[in-house]
Backbone as ProteinMPNN parsed JSONL, in Angstrom:
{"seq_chain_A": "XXXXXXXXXXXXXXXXXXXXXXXXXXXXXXXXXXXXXXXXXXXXXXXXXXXXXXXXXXXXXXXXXXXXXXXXXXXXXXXXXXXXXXXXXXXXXXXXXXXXXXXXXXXXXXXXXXXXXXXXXXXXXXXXXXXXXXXXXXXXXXXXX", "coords_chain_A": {"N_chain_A": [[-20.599, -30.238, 19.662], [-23.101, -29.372, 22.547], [-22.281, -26.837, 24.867], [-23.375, -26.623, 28.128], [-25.026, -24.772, 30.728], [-25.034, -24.392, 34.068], [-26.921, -23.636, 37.207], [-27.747, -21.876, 40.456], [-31.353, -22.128, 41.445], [-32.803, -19.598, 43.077], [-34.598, -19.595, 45.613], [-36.541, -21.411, 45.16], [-38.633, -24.087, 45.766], [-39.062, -26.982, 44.776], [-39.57, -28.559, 41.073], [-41.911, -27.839, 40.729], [-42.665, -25.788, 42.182], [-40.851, -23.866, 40.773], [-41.795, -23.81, 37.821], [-44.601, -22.899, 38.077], [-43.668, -20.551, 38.939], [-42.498, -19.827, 36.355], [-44.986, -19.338, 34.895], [-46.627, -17.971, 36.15], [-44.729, -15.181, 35.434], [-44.827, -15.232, 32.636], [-47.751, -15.17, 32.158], [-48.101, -12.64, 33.317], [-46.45, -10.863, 31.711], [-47.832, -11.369, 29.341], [-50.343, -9.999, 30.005], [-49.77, -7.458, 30.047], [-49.401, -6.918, 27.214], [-46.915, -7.389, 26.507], [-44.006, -9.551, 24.73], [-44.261, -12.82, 25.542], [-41.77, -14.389, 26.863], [-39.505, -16.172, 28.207], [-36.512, -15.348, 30.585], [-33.87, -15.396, 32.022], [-32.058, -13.186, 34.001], [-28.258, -12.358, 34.012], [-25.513, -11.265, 35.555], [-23.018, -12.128, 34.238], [-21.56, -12.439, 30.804], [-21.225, -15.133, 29.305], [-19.073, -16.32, 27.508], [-19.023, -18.328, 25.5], [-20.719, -18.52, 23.439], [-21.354, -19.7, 20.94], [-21.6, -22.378, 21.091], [-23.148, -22.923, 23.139], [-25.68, -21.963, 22.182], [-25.49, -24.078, 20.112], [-27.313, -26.071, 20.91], [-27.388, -26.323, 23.724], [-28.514, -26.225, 27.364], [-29.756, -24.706, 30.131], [-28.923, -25.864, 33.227], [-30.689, -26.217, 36.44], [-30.084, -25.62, 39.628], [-31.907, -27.037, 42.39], [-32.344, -26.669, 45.551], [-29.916, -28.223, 46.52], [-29.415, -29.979, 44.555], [-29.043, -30.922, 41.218], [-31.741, -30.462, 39.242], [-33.569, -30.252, 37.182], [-34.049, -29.029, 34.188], [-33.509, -26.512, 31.549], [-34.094, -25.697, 27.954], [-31.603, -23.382, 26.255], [-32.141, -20.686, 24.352], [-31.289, -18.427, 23.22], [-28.849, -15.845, 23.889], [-28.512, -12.528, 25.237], [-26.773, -9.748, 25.818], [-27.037, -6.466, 27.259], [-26.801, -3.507, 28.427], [-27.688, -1.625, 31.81], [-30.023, 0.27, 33.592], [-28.047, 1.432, 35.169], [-25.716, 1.371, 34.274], [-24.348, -0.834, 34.139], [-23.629, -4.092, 33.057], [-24.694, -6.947, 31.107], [-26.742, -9.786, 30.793], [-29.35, -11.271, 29.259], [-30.513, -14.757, 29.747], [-32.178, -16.254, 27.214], [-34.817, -18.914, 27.504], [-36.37, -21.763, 26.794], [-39.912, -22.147, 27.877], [-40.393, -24.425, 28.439], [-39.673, -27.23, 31.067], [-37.241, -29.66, 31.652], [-37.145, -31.914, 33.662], [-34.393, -33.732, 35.223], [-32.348, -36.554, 36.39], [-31.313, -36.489, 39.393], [-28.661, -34.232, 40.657], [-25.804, -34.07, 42.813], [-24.838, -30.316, 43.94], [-22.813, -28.241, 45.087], [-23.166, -25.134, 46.675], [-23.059, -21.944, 45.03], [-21.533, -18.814, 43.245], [-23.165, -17.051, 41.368], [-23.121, -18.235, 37.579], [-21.983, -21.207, 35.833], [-20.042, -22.907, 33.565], [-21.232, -26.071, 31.779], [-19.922, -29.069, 31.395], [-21.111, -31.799, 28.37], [-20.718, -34.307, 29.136], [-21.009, -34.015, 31.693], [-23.47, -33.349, 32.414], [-26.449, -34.706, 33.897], [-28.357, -36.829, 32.551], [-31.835, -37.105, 31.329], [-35.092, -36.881, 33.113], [-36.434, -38.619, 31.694], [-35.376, -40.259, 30.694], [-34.248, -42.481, 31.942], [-35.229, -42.35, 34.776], [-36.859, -44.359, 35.897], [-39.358, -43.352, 37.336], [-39.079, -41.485, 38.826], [-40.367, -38.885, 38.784], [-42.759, -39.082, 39.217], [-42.405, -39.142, 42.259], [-43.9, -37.431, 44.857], [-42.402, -33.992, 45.645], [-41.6, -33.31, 48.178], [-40.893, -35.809, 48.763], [-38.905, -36.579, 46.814], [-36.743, -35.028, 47.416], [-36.229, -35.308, 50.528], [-35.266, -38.169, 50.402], [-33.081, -37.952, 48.513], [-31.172, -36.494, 49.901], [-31.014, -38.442, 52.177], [-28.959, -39.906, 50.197], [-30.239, -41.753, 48.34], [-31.543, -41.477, 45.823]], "CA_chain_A": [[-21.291, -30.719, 20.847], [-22.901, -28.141, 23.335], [-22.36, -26.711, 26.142], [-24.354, -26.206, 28.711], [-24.583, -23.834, 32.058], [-25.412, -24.948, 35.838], [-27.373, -22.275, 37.756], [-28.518, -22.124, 41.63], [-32.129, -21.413, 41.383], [-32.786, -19.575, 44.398], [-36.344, -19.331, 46.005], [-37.342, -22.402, 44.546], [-38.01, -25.59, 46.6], [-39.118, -27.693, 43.663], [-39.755, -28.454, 39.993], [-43.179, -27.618, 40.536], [-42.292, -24.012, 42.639], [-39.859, -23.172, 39.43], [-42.928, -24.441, 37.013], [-45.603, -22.151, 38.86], [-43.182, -19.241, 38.739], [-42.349, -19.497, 35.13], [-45.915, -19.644, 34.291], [-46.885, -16.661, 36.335], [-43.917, -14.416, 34.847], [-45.501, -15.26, 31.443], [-48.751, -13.926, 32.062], [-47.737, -11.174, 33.46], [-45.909, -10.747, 30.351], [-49.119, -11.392, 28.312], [-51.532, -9.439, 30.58], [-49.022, -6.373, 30.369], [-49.002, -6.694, 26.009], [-45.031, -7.684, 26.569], [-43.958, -10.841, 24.073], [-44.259, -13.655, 26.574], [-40.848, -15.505, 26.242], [-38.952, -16.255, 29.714], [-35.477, -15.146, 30.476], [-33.125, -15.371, 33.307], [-30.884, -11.949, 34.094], [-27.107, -12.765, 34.877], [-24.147, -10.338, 35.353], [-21.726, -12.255, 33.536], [-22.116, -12.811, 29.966], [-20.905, -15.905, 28.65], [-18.022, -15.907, 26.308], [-18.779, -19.458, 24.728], [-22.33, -18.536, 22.629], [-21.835, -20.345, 20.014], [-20.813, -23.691, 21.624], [-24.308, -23.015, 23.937], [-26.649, -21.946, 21.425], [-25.678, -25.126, 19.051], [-28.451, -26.954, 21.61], [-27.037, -26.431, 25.292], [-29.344, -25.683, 28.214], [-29.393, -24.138, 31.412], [-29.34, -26.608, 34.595], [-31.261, -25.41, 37.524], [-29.602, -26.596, 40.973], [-32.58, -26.496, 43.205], [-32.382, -27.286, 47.357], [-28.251, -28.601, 46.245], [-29.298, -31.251, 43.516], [-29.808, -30.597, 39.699], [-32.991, -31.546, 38.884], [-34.195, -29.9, 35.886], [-33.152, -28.122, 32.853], [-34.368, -25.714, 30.131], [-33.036, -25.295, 26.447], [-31.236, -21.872, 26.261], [-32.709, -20.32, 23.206], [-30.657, -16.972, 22.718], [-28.201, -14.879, 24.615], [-28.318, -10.951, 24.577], [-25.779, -8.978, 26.209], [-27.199, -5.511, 27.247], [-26.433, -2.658, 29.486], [-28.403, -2.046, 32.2], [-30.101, 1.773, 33.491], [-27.17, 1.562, 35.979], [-24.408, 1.367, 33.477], [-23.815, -2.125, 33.998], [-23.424, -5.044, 32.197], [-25.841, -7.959, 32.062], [-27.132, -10.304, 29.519], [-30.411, -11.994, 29.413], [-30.242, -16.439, 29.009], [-33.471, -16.599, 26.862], [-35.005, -20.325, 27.752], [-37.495, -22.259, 26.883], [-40.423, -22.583, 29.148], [-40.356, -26.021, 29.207], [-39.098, -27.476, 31.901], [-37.063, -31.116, 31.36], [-36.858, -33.011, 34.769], [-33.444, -34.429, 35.326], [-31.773, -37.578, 37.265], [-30.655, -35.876, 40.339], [-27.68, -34.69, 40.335], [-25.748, -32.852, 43.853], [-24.26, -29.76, 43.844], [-22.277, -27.247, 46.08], [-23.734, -23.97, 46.556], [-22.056, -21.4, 44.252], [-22.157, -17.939, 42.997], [-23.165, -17.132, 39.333], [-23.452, -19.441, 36.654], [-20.738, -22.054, 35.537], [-20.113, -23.733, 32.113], [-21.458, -27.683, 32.179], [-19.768, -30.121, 29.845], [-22.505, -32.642, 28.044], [-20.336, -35.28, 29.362], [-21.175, -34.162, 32.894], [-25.178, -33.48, 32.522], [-26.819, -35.059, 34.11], [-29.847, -37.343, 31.704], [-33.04, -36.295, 31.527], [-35.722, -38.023, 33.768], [-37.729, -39.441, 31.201], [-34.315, -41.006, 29.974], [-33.629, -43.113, 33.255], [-35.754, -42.197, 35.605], [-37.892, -45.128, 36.79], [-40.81, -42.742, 37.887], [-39.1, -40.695, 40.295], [-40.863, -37.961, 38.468], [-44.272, -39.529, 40.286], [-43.026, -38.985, 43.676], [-43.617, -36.142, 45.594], [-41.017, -33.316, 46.017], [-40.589, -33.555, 49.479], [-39.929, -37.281, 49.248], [-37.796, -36.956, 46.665], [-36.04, -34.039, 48.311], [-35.305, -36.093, 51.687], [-34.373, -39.466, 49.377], [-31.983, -37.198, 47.96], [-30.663, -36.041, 51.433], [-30.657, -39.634, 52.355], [-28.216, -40.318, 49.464], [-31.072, -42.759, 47.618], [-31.84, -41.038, 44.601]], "C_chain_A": [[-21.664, -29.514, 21.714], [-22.742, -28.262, 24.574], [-23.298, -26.314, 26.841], [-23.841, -25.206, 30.042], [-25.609, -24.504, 33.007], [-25.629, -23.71, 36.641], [-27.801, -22.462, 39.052], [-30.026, -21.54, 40.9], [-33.295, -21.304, 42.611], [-34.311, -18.428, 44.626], [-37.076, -20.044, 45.703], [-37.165, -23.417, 45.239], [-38.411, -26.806, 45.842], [-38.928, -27.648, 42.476], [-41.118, -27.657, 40.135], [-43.334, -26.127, 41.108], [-41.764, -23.672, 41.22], [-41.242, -22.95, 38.371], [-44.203, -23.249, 37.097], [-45.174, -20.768, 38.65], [-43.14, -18.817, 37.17], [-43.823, -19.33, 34.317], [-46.774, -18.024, 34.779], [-46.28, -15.177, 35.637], [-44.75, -14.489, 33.624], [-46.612, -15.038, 31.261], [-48.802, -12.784, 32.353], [-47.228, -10.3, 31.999], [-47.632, -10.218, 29.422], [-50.521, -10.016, 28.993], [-50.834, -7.628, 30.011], [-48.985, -5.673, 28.657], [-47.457, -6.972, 25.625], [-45.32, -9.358, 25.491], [-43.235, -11.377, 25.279], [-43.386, -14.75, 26.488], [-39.777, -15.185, 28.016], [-37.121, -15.715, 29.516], [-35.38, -15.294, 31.917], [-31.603, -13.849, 32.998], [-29.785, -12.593, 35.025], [-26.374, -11.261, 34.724], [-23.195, -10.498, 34.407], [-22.111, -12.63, 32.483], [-21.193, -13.903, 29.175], [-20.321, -16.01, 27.232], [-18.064, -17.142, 25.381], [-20.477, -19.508, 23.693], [-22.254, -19.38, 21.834], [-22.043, -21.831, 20.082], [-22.46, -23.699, 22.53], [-25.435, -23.239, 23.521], [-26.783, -23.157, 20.719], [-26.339, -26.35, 20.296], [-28.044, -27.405, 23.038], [-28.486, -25.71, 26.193], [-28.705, -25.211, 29.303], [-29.928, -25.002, 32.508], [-29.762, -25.64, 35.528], [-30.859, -26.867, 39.067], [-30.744, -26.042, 41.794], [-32.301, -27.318, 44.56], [-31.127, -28.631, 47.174], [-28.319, -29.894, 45.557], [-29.516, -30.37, 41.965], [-31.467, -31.166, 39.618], [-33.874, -31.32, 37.799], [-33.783, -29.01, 34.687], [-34.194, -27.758, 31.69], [-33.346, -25.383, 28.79], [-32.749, -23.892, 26.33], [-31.753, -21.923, 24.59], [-31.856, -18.816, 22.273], [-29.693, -16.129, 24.189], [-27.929, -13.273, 24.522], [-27.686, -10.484, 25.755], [-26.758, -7.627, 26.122], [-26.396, -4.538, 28.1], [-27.715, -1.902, 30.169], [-28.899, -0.179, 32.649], [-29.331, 2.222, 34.474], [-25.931, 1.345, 35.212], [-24.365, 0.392, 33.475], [-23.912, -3.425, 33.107], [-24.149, -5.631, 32.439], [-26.199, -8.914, 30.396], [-29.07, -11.102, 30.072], [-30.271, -13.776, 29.021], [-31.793, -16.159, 28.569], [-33.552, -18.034, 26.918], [-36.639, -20.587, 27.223], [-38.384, -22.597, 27.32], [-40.541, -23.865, 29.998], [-39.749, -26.594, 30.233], [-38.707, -29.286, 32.353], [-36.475, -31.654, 32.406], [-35.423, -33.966, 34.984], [-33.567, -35.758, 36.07], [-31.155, -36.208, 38.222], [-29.083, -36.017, 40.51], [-26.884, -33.736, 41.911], [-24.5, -32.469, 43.758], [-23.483, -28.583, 44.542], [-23.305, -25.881, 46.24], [-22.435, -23.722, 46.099], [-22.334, -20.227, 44.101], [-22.525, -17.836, 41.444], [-23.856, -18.294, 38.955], [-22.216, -20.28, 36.253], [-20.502, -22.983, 34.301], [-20.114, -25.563, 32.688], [-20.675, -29.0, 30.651], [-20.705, -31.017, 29.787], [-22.087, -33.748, 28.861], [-20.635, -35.432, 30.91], [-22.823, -34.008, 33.177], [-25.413, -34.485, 32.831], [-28.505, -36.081, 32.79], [-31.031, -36.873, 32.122], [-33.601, -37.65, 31.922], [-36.144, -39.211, 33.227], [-36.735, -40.948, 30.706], [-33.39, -42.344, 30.79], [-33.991, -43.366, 34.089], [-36.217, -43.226, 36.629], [-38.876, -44.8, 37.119], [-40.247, -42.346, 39.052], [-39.788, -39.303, 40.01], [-42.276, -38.032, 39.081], [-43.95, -39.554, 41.525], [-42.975, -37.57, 44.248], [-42.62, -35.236, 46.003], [-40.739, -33.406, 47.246], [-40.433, -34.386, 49.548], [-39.233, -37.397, 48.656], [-36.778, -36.12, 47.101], [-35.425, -35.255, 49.049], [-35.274, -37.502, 51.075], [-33.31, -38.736, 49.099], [-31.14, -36.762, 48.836], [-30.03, -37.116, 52.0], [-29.022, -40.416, 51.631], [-28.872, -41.249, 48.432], [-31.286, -42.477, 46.341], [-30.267, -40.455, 43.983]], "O_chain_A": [[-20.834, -28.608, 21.783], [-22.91, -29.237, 25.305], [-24.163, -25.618, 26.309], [-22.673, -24.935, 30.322], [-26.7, -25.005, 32.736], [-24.755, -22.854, 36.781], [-28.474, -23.493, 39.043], [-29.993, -20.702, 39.999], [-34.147, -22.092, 43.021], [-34.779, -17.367, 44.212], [-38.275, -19.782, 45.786], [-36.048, -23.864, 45.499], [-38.013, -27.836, 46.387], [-38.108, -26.775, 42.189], [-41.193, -26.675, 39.397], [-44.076, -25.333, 40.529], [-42.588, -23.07, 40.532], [-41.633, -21.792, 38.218], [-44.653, -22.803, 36.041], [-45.949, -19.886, 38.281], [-43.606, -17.759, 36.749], [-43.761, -19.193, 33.095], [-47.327, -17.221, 34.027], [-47.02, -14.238, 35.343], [-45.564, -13.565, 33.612], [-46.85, -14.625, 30.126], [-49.456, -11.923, 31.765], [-47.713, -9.286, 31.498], [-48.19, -9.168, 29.101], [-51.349, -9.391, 28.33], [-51.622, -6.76, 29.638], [-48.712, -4.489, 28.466], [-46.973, -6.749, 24.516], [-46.335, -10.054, 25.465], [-42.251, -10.943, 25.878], [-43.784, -15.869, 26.166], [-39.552, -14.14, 28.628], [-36.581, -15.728, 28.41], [-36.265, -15.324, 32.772], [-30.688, -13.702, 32.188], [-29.93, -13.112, 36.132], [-26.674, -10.37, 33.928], [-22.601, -9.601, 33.811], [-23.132, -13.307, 32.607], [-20.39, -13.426, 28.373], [-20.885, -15.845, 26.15], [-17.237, -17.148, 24.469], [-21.109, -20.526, 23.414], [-23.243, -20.113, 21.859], [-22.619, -22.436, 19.178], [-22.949, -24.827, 22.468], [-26.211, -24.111, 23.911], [-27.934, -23.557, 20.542], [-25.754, -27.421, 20.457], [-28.26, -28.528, 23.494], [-29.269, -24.882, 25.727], [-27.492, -25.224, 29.515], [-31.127, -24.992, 32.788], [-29.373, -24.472, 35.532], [-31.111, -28.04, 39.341], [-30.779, -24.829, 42.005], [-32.064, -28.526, 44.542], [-31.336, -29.772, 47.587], [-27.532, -30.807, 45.803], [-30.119, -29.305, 41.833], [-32.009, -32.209, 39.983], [-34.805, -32.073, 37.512], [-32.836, -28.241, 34.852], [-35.155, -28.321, 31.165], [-32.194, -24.952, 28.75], [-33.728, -23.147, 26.304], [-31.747, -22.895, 23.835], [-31.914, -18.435, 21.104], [-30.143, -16.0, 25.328], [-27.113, -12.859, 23.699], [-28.161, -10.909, 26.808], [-27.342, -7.503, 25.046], [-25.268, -4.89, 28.443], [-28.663, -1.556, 29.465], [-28.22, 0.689, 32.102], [-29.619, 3.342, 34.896], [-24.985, 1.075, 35.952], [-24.287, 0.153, 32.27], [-24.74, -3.212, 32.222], [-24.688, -5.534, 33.541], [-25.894, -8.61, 29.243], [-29.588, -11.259, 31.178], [-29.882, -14.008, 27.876], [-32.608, -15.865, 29.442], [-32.572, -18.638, 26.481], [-37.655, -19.892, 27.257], [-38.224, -23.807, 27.479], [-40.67, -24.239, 31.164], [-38.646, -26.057, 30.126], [-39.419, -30.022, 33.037], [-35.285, -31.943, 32.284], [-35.655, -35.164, 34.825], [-34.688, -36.151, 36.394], [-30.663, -35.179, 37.759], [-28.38, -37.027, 40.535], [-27.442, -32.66, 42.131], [-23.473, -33.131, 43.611], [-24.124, -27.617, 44.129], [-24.38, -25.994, 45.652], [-21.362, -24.304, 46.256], [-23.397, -19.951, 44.657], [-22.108, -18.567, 40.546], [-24.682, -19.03, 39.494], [-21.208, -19.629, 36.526], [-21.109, -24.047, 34.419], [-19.42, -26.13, 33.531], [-20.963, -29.425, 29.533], [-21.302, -31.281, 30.83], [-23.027, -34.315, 29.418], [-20.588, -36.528, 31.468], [-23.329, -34.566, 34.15], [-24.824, -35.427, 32.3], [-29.538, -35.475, 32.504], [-31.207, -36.288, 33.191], [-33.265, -38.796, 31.621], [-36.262, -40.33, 33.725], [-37.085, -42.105, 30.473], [-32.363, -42.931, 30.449], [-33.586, -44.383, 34.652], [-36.075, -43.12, 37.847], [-39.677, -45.709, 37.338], [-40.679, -42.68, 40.156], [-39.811, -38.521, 40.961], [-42.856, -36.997, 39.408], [-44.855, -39.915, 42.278], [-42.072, -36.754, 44.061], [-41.841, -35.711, 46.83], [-39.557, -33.597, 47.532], [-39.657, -34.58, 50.484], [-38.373, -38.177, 49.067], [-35.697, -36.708, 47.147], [-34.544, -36.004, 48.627], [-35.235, -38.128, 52.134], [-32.35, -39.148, 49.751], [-30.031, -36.619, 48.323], [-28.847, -37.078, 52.336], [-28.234, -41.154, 52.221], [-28.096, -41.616, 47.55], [-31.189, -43.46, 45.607], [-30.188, -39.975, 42.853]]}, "name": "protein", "num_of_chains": 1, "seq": "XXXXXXXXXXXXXXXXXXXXXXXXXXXXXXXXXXXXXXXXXXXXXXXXXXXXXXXXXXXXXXXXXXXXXXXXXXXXXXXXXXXXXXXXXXXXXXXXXXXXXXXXXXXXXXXXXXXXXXXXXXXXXXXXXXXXXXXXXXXXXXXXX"}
C-alpha cells in the first residue's frame, strides 16, 4: 500500500495559483532546452522510498486545507553547491483536486497514511470543483465543505 507525503504549499492561494505556477516553471524549463519535468526541493530526504514510489503522492496543504495532490514519480537525494543535503520529490504535473481536508501549519513535509488521504474530488466531490476558490476557501473557513 503507499504512502504518501503532506506538504504546506506556500505562496499559493488556490488550485488554480499552484496550476499557473507549475505550468510556468515548465516552460521555462522548455524555453531554457532543460527536460521539462516538475520537482519540488526539500531538505529532508525521505527514508520510506519504496513504500512512496509503489504509487504515493504528494498532498499540497494550501490556505490550511488539503486540496490537491500530485503522484510523486521519483525521489533523488543530492547535495547541494552549499554542501548540503536535499533531495528533489519528482511529481507529476497533473494536479488531482481533493475533498478538503484541514490542516495545521507545519514545517517540512510529513509522511500521510492512505488511510488518512483525503479522496480525490472527482471521487466525492459533488461539484465543489465548479465553485470558485474564494467561495470555496471561505465555505471551508465556515466549516461547510
Amino acid at each position: 500500500m503507499a504512502l504518501h507525503i503532506v506538504k504546506l504549499c506556500v505562496g499559493c492561494d488556490s488550485i488554480e495559483d499552484l496550476a499557473a505556477w507549475i505550468d510556468f516553471r515548465l516552460e521555462e524549463k522548455r524555453a531554457a532546452g532543460e527536460l521539462p519535468e516538475q520537482f519540488h526541493t526539500t531538505r529532508m530526504v525521505p527514508k520510506r522510498v519504496d513504500e512512496i514510489l509503489d504509487g504515493g503522492s504528494l498532498y499540497w496543504v494550501i490556505k490550511g486545507n488539503i486540496q490537491c495532490r500530485q503522484r510523486l514519480l521519483d525521489i533523488r537525494p543530492f547535495t547541494d553547491s552549499e554542501g548540503i543535503h536535499r533531495c528533489h520529490l519528482v511529481l507529476e504535473p497533473k494536479l488531482v483536486p481533493t475533498l478538503w481536508q484541514p490542516r495545521r501549519a507545519f514545517q517540512g513535509w510529513r509522511y500521510l497514511k492512505p488511510e488518512e488521504a483525503p479522496a480525490d474530488e472527482a471521487n466525492g466531490g459533488k461539484g465543489r470543483a465548479a465553485l470558485p476558490a474564494e467561495l470555496r476557501q471561505e465555505l471551508a473557513a465556515l466549516g461547510l465543505l
